[in-house]
mmCIF file of C-alpha atoms and ligand atoms in Angstrom:
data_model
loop_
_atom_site.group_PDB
_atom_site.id
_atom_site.type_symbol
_atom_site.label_atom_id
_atom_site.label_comp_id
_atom_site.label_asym_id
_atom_site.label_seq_id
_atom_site.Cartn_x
_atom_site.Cartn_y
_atom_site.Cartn_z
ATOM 1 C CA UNK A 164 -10.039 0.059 11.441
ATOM 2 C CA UNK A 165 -13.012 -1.563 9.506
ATOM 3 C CA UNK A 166 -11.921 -3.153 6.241
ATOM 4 C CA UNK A 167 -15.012 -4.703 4.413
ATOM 5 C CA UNK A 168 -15.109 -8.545 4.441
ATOM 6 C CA UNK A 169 -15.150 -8.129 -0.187
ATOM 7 C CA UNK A 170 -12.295 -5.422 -0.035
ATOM 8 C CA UNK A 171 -9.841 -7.956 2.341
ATOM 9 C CA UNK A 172 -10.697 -10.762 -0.509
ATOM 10 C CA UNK A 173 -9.599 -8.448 -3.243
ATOM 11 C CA UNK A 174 -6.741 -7.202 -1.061
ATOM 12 C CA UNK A 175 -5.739 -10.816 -0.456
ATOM 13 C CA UNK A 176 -5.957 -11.683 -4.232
ATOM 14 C CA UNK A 177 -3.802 -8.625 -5.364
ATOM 15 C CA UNK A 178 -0.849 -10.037 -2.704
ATOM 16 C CA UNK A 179 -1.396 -13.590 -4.178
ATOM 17 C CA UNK A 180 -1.298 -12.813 -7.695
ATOM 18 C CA UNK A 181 1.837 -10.767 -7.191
ATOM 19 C CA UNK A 182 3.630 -13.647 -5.182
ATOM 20 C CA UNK A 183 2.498 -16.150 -8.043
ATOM 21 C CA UNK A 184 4.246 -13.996 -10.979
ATOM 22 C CA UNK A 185 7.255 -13.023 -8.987
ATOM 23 C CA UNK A 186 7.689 -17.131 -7.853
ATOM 24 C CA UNK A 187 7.504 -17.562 -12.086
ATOM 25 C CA UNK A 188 9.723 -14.879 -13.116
ATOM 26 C CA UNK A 189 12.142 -15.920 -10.189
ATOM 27 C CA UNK A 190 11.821 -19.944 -11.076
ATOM 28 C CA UNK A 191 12.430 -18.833 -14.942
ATOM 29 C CA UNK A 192 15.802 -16.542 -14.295
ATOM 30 C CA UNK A 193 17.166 -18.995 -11.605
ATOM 31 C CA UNK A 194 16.191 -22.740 -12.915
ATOM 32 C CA UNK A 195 15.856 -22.018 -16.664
ATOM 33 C CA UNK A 196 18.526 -18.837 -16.996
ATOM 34 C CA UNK A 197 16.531 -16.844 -18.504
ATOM 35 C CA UNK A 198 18.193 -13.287 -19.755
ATOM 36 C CA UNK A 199 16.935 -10.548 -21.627
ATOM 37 C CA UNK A 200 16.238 -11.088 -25.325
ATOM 38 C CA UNK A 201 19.276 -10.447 -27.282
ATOM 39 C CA UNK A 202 21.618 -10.386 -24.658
ATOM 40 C CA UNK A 203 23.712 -14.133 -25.184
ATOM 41 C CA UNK A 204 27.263 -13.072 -24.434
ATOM 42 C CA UNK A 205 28.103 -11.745 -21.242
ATOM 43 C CA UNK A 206 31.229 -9.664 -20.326
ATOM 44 C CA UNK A 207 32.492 -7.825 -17.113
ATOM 45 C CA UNK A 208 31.099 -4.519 -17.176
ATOM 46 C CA UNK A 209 33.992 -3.361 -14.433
ATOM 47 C CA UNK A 210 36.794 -4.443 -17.896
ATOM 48 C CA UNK A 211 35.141 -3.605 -20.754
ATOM 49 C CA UNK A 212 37.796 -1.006 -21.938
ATOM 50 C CA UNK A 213 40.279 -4.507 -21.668
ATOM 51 C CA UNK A 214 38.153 -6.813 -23.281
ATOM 52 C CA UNK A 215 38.263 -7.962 -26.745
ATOM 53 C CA UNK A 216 36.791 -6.588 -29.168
ATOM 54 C CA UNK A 217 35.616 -3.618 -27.183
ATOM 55 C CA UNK A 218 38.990 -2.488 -26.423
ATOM 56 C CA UNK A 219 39.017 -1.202 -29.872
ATOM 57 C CA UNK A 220 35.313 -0.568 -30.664
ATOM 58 C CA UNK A 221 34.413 0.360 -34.157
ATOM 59 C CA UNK A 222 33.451 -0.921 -37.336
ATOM 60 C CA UNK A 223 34.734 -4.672 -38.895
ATOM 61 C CA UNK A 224 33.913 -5.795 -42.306
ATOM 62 C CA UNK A 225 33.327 -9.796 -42.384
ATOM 63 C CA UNK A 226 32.713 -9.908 -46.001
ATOM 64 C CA UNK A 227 31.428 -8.155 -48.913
ATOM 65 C CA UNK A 228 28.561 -6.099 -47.841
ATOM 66 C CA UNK A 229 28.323 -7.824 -44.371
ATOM 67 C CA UNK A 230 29.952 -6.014 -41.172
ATOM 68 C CA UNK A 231 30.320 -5.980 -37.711
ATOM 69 C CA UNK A 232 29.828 -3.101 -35.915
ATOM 70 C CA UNK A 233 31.153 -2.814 -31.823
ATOM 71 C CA UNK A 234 30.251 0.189 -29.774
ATOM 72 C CA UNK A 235 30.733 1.180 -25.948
ATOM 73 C CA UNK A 236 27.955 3.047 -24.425
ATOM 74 C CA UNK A 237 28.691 5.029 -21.414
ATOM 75 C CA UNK A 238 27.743 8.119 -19.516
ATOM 76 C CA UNK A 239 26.963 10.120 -22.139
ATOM 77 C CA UNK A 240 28.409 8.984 -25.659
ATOM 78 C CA UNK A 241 28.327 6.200 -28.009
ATOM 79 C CA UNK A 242 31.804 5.311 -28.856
ATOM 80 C CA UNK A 243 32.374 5.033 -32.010
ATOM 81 C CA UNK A 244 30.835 8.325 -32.736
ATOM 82 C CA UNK A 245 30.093 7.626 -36.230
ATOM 83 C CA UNK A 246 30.122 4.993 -38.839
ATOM 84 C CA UNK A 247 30.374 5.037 -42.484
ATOM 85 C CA UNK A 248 29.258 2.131 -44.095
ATOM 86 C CA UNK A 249 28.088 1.570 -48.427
ATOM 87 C CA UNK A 250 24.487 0.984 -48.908
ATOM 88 C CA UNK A 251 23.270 -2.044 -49.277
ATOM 89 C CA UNK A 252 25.038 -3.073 -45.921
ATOM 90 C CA UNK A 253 24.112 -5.752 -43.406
ATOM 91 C CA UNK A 254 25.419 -4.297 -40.317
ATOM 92 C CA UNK A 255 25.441 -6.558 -37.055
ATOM 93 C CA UNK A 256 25.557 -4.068 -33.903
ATOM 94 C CA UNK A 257 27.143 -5.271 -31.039
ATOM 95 C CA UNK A 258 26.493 -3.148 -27.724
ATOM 96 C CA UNK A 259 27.897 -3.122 -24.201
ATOM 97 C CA UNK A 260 27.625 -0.433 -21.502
ATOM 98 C CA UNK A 261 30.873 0.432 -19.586
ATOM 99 C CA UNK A 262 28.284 1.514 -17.083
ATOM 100 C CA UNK A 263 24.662 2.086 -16.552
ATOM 101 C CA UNK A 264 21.704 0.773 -18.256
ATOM 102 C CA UNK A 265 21.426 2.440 -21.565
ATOM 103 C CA UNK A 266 19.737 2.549 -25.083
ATOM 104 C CA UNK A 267 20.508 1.837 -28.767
ATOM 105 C CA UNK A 268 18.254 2.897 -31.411
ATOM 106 C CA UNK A 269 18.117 3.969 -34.654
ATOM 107 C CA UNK A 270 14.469 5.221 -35.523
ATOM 108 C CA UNK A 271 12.967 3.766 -38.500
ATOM 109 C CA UNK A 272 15.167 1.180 -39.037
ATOM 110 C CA UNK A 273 14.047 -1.144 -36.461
ATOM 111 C CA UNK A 274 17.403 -1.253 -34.731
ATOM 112 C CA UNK A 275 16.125 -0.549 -31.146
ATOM 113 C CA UNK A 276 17.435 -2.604 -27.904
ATOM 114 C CA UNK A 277 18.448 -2.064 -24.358
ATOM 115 C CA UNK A 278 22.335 -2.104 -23.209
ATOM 116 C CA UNK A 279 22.377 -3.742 -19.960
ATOM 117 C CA UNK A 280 26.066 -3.762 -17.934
ATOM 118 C CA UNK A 281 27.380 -7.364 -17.918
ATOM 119 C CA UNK A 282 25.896 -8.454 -21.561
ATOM 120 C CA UNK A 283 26.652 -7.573 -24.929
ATOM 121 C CA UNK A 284 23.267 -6.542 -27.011
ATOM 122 C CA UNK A 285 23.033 -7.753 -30.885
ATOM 123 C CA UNK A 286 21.237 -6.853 -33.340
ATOM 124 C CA UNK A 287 21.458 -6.385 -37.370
ATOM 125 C CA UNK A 288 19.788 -3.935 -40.558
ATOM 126 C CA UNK A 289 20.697 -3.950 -44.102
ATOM 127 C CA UNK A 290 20.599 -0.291 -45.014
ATOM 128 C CA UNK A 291 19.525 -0.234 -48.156
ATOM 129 C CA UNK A 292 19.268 3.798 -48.929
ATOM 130 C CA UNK A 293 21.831 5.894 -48.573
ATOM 131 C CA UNK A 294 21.474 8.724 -45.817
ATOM 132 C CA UNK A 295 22.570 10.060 -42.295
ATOM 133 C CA UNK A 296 21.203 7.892 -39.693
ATOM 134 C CA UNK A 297 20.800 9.612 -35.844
ATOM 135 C CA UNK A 298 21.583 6.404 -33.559
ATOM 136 C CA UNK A 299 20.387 7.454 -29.800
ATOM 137 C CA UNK A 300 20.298 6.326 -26.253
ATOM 138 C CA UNK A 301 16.343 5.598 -25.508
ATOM 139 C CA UNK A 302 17.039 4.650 -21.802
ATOM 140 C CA UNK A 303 17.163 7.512 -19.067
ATOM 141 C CA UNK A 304 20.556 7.164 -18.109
ATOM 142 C CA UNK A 305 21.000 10.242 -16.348
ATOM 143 C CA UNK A 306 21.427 14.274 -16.662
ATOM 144 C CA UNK A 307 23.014 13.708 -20.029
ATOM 145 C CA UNK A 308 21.014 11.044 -21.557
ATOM 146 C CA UNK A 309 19.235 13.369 -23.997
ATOM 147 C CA UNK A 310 22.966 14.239 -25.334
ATOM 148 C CA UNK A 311 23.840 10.445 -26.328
ATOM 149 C CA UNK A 312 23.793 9.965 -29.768
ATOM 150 C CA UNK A 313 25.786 8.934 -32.784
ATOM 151 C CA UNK A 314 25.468 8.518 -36.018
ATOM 152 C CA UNK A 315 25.798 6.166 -39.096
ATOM 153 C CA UNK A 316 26.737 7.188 -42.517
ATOM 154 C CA UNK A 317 25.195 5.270 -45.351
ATOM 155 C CA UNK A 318 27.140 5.958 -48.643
HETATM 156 CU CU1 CUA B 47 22.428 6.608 -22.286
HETATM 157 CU CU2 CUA B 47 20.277 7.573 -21.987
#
């Protein structure tokens, strides 16, 4: 087969390019330990049901107006189901799958990250106005996935 002399340049470019980013993304997870963003504490995804604090996930209050909320993702459910906390709350989310990659977000509030087995995912919101707030998986996760949800209560 004939390939023309400019198309096996362009060919041989493609493969180089892709071998340069995959050396820097491999050199930057393996020299520097790079993880994903948000994801600083690890935990073993095979024990999460035994490990502390997410053998009792659920909502923690650290001081006035400031909690701490842990939750369990798995095939298909947020656990805890719902939340109540008074407005005006600084909530910090804590997140852990007890199995596949999933997602935790809670439109229009900015509270949006992935839940990766092995690392616990953080982020925070002050809700300031009271309301129902739908908290959802935004990761296919399987046949389910469009069933995961929760919710928070803002009083
Ligand atoms: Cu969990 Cu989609």
């Amino acid at each position: 087969m004939h390939v023309h002399r400019q198309e096996r340049l362009w060919m041989a470019l493609g493969i180089a390019m892709l071998v340069v980013f995959l050396a820097v993304i491999t050199t930057a997870a393996v020299v520097d330990g790079f993880v994903p963003p948000s994801h600083v504490q690890s935990i073993d995804p095979t024990r999460v049901s035994e490990t502390p604090p997410f053998d009792h996930p659920g909502l923690r209050k650290v001081a006035d107006g400031a909690y701490e909320a842990y939750y369990v993702a798995r095939v298909f459910s947020f656990t805890p189901a719902s939340i109540d906390v008074p407005a005006g709350a600084r909530v910090t989310f804590y997140v852990t799958s007890a199995d596949v990659e999933h997602g935790f977000s809670i439109p229009e509030t900015g509270v949006n990250t992935m839940v990766t087995p092995g690392w616990v995912s953080t982020v925070s919101h002050t809700f300031k106005e009271p309301g129902t707030f739908l908290l959802v998986c935004n990761e296919y996760c399987g046949a389910g996935h469009h069933l995961m949800a929760a919710k928070v209560v803002v009083k």
